[in-house]
mmCIF file of C-alpha atoms in Angstrom:
data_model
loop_
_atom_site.group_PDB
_atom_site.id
_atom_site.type_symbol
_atom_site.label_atom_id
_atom_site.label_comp_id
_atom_site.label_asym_id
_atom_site.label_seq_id
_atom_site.Cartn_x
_atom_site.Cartn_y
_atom_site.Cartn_z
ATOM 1 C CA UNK O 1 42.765 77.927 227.304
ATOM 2 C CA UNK O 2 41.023 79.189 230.239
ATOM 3 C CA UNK O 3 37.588 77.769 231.239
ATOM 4 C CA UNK O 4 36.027 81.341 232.086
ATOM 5 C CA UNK O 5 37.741 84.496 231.741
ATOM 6 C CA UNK O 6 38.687 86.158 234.799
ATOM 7 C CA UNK O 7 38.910 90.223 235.805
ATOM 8 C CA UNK O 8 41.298 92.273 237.728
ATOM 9 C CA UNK O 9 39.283 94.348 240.724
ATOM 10 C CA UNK O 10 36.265 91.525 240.364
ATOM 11 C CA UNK O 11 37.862 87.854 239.992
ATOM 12 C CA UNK O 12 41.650 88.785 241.975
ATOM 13 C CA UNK O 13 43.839 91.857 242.506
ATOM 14 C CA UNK O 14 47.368 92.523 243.181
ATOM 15 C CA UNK O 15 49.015 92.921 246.559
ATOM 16 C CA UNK O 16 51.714 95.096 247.898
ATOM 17 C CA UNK O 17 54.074 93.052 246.786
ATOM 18 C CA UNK O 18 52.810 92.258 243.488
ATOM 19 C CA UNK O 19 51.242 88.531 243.791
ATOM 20 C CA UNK O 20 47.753 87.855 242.662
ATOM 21 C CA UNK O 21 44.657 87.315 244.983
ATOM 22 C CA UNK O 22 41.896 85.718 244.403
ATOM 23 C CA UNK O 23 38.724 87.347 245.601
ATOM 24 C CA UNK O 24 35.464 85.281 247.116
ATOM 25 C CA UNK O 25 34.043 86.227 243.807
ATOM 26 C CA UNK O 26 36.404 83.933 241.941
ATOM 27 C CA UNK O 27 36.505 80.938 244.417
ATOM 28 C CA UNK O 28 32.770 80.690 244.047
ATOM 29 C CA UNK O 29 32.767 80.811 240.506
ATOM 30 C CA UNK O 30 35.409 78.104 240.203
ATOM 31 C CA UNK O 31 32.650 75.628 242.442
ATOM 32 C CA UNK O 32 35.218 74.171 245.225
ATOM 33 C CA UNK O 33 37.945 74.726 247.448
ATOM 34 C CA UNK O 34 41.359 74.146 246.764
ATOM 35 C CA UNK O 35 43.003 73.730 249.863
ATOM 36 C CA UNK O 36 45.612 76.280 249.831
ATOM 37 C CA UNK O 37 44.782 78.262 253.048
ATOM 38 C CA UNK O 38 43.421 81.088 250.459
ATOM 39 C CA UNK O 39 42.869 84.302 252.139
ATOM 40 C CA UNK O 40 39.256 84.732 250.966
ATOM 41 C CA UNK O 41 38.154 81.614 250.894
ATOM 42 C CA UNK O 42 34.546 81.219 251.125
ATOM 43 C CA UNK O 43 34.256 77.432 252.111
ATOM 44 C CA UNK O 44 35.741 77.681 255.908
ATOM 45 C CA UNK O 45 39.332 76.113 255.376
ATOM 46 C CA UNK O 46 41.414 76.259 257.624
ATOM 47 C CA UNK O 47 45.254 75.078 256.006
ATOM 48 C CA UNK O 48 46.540 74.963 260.054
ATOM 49 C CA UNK O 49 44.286 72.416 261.071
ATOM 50 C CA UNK O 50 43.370 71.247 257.572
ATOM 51 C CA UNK O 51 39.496 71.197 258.151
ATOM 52 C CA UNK O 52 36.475 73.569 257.416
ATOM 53 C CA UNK O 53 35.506 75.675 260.205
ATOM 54 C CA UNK O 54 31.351 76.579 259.381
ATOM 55 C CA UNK O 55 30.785 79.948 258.708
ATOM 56 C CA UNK O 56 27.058 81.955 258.965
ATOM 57 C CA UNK O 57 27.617 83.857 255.550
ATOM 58 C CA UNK O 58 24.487 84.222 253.693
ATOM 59 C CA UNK O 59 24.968 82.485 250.453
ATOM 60 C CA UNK O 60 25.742 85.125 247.687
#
């Protein structure tokens, strides 16, 4: 059972070649990062170099 329910076009949407992404949206909602190199990560990871690079985003 999933903690929150989650949305296609809000929470993650589907690629050219079919796999799921996860939007900003849904990383914030889930409250941390989990260190996958996500390509909309909100927190600043950086998988190549495995740290957080600080970002000047406004918080949403």
């Amino acid at each position: 059972m999933a903690l929150f329910d989650i949305k296609e076009g809000e929470d993650f949407y589907f690629n050219e070649q079919g796999y799921k992404v996860f939007t900003e949206k849904f990383h914030l909602k889930r409250g941390h990062c989990c260190k996958s190199g996500c390509k909309h990560c909100p927190y600043g990871y950086d998988k190549k170099t495995d740290t957080f690079i600080k970002t000047n985003k406004k918080d949403k």
